[in-house]
Structures are given as C-alpha cells and as structure tokens.
PDB file of C-alpha atoms and ligand atoms in Angstrom:
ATOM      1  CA  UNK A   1    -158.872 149.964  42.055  1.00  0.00           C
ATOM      2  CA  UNK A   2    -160.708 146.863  41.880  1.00  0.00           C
ATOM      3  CA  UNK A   3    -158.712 143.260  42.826  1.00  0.00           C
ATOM      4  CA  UNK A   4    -159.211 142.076  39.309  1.00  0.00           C
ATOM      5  CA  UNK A   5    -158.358 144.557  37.014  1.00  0.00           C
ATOM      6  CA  UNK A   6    -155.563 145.997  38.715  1.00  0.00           C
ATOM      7  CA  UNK A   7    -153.587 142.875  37.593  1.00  0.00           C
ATOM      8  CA  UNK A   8    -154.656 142.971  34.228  1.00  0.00           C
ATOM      9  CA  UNK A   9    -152.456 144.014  31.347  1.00  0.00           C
ATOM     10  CA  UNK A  10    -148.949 143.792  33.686  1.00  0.00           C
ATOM     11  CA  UNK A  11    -146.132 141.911  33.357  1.00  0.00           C
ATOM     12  CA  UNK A  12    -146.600 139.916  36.208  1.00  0.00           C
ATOM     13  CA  UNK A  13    -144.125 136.940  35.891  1.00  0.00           C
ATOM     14  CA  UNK A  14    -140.835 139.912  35.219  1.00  0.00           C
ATOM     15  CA  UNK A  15    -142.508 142.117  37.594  1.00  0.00           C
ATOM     16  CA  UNK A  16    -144.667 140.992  40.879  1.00  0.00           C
ATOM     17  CA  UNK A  17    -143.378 137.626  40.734  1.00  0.00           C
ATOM     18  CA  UNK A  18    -139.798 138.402  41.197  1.00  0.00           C
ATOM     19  CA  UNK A  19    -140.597 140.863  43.701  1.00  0.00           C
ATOM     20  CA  UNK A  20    -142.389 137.797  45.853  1.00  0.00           C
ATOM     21  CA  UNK A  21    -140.028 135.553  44.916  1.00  0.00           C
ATOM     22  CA  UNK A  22    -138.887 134.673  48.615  1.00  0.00           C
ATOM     23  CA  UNK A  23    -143.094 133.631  49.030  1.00  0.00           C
ATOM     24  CA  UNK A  24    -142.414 131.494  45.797  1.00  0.00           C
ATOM     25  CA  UNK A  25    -139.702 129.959  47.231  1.00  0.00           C
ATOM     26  CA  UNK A  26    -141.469 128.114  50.438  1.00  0.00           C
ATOM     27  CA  UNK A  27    -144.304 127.643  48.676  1.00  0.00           C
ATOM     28  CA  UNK A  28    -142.137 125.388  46.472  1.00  0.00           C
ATOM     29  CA  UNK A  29    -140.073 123.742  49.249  1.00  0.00           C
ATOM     30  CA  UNK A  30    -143.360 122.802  51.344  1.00  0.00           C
ATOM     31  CA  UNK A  31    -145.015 121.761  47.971  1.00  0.00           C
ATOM     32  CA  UNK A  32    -142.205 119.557  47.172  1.00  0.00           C
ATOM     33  CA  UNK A  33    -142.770 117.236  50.430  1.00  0.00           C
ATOM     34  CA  UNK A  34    -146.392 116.485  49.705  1.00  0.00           C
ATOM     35  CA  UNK A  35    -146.853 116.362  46.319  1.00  0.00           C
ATOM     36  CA  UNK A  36    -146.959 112.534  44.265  1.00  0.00           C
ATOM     37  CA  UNK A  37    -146.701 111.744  40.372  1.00  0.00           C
ATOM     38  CA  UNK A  38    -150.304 112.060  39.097  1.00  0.00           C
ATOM     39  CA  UNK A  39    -151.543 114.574  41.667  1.00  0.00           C
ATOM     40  CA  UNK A  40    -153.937 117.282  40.232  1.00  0.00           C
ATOM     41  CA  UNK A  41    -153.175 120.551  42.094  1.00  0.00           C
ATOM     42  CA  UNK A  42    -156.004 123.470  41.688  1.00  0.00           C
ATOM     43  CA  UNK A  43    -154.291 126.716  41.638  1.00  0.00           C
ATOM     44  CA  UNK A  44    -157.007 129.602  42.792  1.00  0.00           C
ATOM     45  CA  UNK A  45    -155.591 133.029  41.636  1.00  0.00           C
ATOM     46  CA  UNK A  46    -152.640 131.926  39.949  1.00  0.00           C
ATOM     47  CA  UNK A  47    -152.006 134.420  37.842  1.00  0.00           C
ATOM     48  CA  UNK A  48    -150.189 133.629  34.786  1.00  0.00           C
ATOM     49  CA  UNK A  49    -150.181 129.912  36.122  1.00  0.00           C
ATOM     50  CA  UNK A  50    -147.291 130.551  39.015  1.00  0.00           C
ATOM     51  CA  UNK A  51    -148.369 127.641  40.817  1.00  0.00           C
ATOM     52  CA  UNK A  52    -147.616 125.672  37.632  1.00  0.00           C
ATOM     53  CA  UNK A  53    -144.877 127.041  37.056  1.00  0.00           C
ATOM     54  CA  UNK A  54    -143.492 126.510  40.702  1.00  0.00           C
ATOM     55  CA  UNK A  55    -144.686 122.606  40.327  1.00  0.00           C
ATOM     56  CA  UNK A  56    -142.902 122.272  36.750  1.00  0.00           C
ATOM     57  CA  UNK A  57    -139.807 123.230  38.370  1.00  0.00           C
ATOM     58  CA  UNK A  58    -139.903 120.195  40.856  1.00  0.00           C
ATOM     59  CA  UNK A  59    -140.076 118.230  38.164  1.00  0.00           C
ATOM     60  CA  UNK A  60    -143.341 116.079  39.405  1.00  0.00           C
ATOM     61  CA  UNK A  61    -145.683 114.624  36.567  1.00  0.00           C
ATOM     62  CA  UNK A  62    -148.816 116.593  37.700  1.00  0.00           C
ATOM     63  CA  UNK A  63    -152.059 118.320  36.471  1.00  0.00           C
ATOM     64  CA  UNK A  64    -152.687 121.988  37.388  1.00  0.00           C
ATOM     65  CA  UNK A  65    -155.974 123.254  37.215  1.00  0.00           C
ATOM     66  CA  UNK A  66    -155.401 127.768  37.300  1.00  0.00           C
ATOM     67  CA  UNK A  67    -158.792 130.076  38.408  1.00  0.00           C
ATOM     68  CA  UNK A  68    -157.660 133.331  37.587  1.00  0.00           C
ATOM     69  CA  UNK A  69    -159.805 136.122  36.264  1.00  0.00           C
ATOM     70  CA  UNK A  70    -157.333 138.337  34.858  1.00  0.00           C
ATOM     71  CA  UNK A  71    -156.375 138.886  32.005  1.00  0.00           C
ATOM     72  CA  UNK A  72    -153.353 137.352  33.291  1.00  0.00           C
ATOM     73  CA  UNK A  73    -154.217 134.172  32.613  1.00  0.00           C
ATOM     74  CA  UNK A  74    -153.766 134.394  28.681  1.00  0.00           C
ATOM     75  CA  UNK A  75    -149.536 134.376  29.549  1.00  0.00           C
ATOM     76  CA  UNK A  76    -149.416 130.391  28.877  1.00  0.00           C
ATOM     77  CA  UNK A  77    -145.401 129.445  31.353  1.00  0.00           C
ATOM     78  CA  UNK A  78    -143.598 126.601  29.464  1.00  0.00           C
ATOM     79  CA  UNK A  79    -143.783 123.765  31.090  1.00  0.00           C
ATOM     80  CA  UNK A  80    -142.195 119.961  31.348  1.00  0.00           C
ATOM     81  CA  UNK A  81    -143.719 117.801  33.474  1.00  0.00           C
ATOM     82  CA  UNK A  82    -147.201 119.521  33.940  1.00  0.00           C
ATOM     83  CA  UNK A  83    -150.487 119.708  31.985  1.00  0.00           C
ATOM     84  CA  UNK A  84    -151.901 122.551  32.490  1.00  0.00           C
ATOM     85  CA  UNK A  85    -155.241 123.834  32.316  1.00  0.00           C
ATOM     86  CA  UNK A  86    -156.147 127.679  32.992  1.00  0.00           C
ATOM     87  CA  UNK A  87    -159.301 128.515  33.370  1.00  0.00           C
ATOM     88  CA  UNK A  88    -160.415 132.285  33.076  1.00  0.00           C
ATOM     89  CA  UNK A  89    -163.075 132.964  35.810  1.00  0.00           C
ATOM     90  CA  UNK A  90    -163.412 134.111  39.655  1.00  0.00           C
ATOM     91  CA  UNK A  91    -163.317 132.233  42.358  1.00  0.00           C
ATOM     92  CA  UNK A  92    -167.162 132.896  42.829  1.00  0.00           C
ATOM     93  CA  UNK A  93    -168.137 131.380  39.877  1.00  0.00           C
ATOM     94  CA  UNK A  94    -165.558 128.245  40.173  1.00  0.00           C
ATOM     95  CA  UNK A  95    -168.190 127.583  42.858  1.00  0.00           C
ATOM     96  CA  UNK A  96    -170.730 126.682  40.285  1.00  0.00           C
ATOM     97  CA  UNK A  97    -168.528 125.417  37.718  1.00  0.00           C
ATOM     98  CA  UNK A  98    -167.696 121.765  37.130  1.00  0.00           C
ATOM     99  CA  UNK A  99    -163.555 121.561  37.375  1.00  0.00           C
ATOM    100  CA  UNK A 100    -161.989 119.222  34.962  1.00  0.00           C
ATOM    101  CA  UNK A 101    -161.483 116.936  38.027  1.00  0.00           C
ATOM    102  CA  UNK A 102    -161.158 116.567  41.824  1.00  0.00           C
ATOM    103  CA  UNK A 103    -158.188 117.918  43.134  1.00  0.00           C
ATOM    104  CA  UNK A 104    -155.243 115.962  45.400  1.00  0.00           C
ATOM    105  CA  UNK A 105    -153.891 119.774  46.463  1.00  0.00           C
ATOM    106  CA  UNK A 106    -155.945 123.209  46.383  1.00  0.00           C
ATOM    107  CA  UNK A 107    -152.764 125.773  46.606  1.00  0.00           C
ATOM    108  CA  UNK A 108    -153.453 129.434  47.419  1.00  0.00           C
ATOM    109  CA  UNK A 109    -151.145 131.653  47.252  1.00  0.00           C
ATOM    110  CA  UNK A 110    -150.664 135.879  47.650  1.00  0.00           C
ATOM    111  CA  UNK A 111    -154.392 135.694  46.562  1.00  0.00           C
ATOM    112  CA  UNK A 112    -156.536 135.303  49.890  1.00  0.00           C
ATOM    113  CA  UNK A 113    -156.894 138.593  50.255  1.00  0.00           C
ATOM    114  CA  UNK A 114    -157.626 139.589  47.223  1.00  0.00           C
ATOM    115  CA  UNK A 115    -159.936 137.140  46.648  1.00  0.00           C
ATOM    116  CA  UNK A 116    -161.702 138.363  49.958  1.00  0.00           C
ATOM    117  CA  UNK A 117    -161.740 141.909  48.413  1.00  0.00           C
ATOM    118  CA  UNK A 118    -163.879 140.646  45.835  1.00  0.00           C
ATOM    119  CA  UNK A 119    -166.788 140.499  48.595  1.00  0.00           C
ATOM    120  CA  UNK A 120    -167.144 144.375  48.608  1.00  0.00           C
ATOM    121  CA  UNK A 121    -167.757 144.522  52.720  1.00  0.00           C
ATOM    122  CA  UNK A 122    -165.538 145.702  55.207  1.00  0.00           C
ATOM    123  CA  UNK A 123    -162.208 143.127  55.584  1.00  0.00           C
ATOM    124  CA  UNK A 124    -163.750 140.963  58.475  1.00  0.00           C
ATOM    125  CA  UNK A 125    -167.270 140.141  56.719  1.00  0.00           C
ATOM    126  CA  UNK A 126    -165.066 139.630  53.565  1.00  0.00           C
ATOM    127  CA  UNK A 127    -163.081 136.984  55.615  1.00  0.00           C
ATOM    128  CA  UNK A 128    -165.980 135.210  56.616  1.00  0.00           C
ATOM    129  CA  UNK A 129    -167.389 134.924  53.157  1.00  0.00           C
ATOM    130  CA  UNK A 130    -164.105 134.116  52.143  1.00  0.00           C
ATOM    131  CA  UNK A 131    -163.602 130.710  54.073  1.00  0.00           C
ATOM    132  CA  UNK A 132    -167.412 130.359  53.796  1.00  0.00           C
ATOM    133  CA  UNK A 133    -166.602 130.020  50.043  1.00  0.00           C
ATOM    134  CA  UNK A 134    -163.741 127.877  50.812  1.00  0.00           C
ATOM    135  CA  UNK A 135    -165.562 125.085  52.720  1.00  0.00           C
ATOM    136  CA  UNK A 136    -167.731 124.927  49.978  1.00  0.00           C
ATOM    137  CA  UNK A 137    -165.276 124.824  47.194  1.00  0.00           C
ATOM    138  CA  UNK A 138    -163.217 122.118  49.184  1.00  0.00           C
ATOM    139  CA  UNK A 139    -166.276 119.775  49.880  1.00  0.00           C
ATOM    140  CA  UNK A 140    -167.142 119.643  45.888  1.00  0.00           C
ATOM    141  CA  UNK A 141    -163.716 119.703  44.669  1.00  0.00           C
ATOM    142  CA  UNK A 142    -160.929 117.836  47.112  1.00  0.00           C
ATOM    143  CA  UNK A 143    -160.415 114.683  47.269  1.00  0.00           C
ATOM    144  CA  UNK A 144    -160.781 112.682  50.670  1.00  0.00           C
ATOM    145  CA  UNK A 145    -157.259 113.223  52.360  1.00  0.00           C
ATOM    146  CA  UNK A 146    -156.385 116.106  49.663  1.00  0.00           C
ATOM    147  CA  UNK A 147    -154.163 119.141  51.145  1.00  0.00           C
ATOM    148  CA  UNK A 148    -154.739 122.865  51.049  1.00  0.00           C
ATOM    149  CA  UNK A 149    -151.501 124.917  51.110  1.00  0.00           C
ATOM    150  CA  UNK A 150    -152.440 128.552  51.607  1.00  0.00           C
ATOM    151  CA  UNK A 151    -149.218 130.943  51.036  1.00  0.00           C
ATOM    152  CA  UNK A 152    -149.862 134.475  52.106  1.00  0.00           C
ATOM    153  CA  UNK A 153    -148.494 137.751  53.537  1.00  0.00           C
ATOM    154  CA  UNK A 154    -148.598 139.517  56.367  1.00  0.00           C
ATOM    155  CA  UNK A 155    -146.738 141.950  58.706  1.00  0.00           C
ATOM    156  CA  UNK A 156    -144.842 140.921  61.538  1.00  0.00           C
ATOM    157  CA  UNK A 157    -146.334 139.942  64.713  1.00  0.00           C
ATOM    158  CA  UNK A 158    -146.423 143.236  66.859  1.00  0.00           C
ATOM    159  CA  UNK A 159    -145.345 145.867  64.301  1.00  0.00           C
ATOM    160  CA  UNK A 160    -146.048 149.533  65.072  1.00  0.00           C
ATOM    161  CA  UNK A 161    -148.497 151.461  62.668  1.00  0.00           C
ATOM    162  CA  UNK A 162    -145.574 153.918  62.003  1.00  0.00           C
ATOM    163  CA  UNK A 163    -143.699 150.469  60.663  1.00  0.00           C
ATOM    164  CA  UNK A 164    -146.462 149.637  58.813  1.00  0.00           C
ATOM    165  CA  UNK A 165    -147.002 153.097  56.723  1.00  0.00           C
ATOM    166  CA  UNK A 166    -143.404 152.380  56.073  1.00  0.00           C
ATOM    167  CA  UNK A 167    -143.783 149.570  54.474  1.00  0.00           C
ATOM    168  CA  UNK A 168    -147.015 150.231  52.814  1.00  0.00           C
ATOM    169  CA  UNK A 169    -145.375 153.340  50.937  1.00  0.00           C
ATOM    170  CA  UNK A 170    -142.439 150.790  50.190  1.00  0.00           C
ATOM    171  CA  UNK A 171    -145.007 148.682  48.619  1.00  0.00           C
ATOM    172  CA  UNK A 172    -146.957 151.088  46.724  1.00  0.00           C
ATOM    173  CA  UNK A 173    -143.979 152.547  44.717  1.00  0.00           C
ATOM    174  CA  UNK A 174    -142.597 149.136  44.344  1.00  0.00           C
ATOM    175  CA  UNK A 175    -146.112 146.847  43.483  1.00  0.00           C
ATOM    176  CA  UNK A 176    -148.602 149.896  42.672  1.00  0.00           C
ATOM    177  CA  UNK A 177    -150.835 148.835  45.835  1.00  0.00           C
ATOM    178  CA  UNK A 178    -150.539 147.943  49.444  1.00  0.00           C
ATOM    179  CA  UNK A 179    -152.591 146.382  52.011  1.00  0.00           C
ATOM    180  CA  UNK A 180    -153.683 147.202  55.131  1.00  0.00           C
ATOM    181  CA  UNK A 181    -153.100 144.785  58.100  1.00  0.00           C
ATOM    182  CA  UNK A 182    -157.200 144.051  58.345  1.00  0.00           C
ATOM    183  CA  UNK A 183    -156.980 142.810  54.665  1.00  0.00           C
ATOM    184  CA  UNK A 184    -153.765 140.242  55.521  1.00  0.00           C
ATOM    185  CA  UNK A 185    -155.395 136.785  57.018  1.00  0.00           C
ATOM    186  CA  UNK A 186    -153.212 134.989  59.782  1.00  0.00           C
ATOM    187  CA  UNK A 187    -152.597 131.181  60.367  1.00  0.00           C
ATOM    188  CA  UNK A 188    -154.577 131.651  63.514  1.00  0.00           C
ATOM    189  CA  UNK A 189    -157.630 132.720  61.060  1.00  0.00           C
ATOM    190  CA  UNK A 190    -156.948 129.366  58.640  1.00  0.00           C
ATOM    191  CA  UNK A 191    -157.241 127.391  61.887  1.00  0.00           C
ATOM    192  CA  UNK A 192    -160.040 128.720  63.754  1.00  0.00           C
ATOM    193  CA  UNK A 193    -162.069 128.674  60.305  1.00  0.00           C
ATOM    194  CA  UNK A 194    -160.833 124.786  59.537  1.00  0.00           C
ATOM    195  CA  UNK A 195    -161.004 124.028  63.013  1.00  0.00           C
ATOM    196  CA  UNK A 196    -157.725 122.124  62.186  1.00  0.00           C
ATOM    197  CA  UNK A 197    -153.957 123.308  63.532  1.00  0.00           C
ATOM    198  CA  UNK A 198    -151.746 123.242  60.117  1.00  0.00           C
ATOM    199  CA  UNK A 199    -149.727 120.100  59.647  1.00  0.00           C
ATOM    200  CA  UNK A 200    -146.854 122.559  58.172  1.00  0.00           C
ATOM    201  CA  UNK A 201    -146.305 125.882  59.176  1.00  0.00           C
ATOM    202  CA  UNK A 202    -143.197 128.260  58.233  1.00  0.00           C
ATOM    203  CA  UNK A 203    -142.319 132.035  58.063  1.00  0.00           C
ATOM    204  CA  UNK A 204    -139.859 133.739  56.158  1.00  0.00           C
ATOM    205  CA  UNK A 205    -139.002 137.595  56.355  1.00  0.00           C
ATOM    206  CA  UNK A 206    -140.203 139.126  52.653  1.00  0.00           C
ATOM    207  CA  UNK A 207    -138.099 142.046  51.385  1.00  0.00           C
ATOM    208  CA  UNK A 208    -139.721 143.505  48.306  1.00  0.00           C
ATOM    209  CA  UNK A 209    -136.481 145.172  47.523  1.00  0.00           C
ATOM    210  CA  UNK A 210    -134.250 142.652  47.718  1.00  0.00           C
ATOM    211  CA  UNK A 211    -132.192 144.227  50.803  1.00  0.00           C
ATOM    212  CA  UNK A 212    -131.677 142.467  54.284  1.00  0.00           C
ATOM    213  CA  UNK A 213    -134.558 140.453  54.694  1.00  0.00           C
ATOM    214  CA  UNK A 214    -134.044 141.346  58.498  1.00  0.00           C
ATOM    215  CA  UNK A 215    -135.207 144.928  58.186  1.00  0.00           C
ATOM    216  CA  UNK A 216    -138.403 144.106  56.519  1.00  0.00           C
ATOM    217  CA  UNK A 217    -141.634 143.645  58.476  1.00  0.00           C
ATOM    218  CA  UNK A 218    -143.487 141.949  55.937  1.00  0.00           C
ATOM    219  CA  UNK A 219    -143.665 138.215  56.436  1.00  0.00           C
ATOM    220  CA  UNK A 220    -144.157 135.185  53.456  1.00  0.00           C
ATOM    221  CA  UNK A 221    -146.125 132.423  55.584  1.00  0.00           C
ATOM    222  CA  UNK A 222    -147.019 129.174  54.214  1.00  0.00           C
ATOM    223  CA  UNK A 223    -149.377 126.419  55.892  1.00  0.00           C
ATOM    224  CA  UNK A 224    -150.712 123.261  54.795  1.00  0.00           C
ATOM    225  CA  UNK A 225    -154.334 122.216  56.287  1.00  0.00           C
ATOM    226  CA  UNK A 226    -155.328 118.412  55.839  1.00  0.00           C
ATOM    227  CA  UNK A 227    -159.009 118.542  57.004  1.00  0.00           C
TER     228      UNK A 227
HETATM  229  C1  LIG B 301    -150.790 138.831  44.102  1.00  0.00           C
HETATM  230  S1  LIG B 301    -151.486 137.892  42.808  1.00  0.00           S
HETATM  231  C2  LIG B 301    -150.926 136.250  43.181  1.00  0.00           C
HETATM  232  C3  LIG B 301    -150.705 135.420  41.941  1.00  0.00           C
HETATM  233  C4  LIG B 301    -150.025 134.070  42.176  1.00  0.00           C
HETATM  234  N1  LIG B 301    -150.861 133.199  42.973  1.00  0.00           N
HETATM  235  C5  LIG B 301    -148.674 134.196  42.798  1.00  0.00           C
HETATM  236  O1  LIG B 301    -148.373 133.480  43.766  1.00  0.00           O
HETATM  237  O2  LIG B 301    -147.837 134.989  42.333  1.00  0.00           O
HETATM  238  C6  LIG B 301    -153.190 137.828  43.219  1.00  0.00           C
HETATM  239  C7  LIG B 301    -154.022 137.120  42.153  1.00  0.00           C
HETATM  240  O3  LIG B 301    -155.356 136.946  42.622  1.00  0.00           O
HETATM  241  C8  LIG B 301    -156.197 137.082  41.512  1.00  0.00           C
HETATM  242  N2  LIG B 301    -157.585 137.354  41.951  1.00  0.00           N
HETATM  243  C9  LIG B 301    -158.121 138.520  42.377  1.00  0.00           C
HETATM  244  N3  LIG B 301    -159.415 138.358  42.620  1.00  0.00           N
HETATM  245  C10 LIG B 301    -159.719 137.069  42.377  1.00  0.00           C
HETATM  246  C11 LIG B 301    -160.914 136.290  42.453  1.00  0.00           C
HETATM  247  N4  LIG B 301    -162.062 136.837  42.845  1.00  0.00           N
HETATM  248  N5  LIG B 301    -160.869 134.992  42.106  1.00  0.00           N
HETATM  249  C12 LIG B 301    -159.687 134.423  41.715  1.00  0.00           C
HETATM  250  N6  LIG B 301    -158.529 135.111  41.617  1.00  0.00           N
HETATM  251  C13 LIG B 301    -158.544 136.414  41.946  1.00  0.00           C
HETATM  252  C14 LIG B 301    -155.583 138.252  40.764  1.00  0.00           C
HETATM  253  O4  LIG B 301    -156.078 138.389  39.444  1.00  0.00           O
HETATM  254  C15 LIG B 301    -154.113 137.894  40.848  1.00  0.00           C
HETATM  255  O5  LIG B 301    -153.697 137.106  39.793  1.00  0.00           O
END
C-alpha cells in the first residue's frame, strides 16, 4: 500500500479525522498562540485542507497554502476567515515549485511519516531525506522568523513490543494501516536535525477509540521549531 493512494477515495474528514481528533485539538491550541491576522500558513499533507480547517475555526484572517497529493485534496472545507489555496502535488515536487508566497508558519501534521515513506528506503535513510527535504523547503519558502509546527504520533516512551502489536492491530481495524515505531519520528529527531530545542513542546495520550485516553500508548505530540 503506497502512502499516497491509500488515502485516496476515503472519507477522510468523517473518518480519520475524527479518529485523530485529540492530535487536532493541540495542534489548534498551540497554533492559536502564534498565529497573527495576515499570516500565510503552508499546510504539507493536509489532506482535505485540515490545517485550514483547524485555522478557520480560530477565527484568524489567514492564507493557507495545502500540498497534498491525494485525491483528497479535491474535498474543498468551508471556510470564514481563510483563503485557501490547495495545491495537488507531493512534497517532492513542492521543492521545485514556486508557492503562491512565502510562508509566516509551515504546519505538519500526522504526515511526517508518511511523507518519509515516500523515499522508498528503509525508515532511517527515509528520515534523513526527509529533513534533508525540509531544510531545503524551509530556506526557499519561510519567511525570516517564520515557525514550523510539526504535529505527529508516536508510542509512548518505553512501551513493550507486546503493547505495541496491541495497538497496531487496534489501529489497523480502526484506520486500515498502522505504523511501526521506526516509521514514528520523535521531538529528539526534530531537534537534532534543526539543531534547535522546540520553543513549544506538549503531549497528549491519543485513543483512537475514544475510550480512556490513559490506556492508550499512542501519543499526539506537537512542537514548534523557530530556526
Ligand atoms: C494521516 S494524513 C494527515 C492529514 C492531515 N494533515 C491531518 O492532520 O489530518 C497523511 C497525509 O499525508 C499525505 N501524504 C502522503 N505522502 C505525501 C507526500 N509525499 N507529500 C505530501 N503529502 C503526502 C497523505 O495523502 C495524507 O493526506
């Protein structure tokens, strides 16, 4: 199943996205302490413009730029107070396309790894070319003192392989796929790779099936890198 096309054709807004929804959650209280009126956000994998979406609800006059290759992307949200512009293509060739404009905020969110997937080598080397890519796509498209907010899962610090199965079979009948822990990046991998600690930090227990977040090991970070 290839990181693309396995979100193509689903009803990701009624279906993922309330499954996440605890991810969507910080991602919106962190984004509402550091975005301004005016701002132009980049959203890379946003799906059916989720980062938009999240934005619109703050109510903050912004721009959102969406790089999605699905066919996701043709699911227009309603919107308020942002103009949106979704753009269908990977984030490999957003590296050699001119964006409408330079961005105040690149957001990244539940798409790191699949985005790193994309690189077709083992989940390390796919790291590397990941943030490789990143560095690049930051120095031609943020704006001097521009954030990154990168949301993303993971599993709990310490958590037993038996846990783990658990929770990838969880995931699997619940979101069709799972991830192994090599595929999930850590804040410790955003910082060594920016050479920056994040200004903003947080982790919140994820439970897919809305039961006691306590018993879950999978964990919705967020963390904003100013660089
Ligand atoms: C789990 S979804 C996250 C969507 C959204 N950001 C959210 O928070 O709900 C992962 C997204 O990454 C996108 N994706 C996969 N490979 C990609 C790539 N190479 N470039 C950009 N987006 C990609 C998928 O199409 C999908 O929409």
């Amino acid at each position: 199943m290839d990181s693309i096309t396995k979100f193509n054709g689903i009803d990701y807004t009624n279906t993922f996205a309330k499954r996440i929804s605890v991810m969507h959650e910080l991602v919106k209280n962190i984004l509402s302490g550091h975005l301004n009126k005016g701002d132009v956000i980049i959203d890379i994998g946003g799906g059916p413009g989720i980062g938009a979406k999240i934005i619109d609800n703050l109510g903050i006059e912004t721009t959102v730029i969406n790089i999605e290759p699905s066919t996701t992307i043709n699911e227009i949200p309603q919107l308020s107070s942002v103009k949106y512009i979704p753009l269908k293509m990977t984030f490999k060739e957003a590296l050699d396309a001119k964006m409408p404009c330079a961005a105040d905020c690149l957001l990244v969110v539940s798409s790191e790894h699949e985005i790193a997937l994309c690189n077709g080598q083992a989940p390390k080397k796919n790291k590397k070319i990941f943030f490789e890519d990143m560095k690049k796509f930051i120095h031609k498209n943020l704006k001097k003192n521009g954030i990154m907010v990168f949301g993303f899962p993971n599993y709990r610090e310490g958590a037993s392989e038996i846990e783990i199965d658990r929770q990838r079979r969880l995931t699997e009948s619940l979101l069709g796929h799972s991830h192994p822990k090599e595929e999930f990046f850590t804040v410790e991998e955003f910082s060594s790779s920016f050479s920056a600690q994040p200004v903003v930090c947080m982790k919140k227990p994820m439970n897919l099936a809305n039961e006691n977040p306590e018993e879950t090991i999978l964990r919705a970070n967020v963390a904003v890198f100013k660089i």
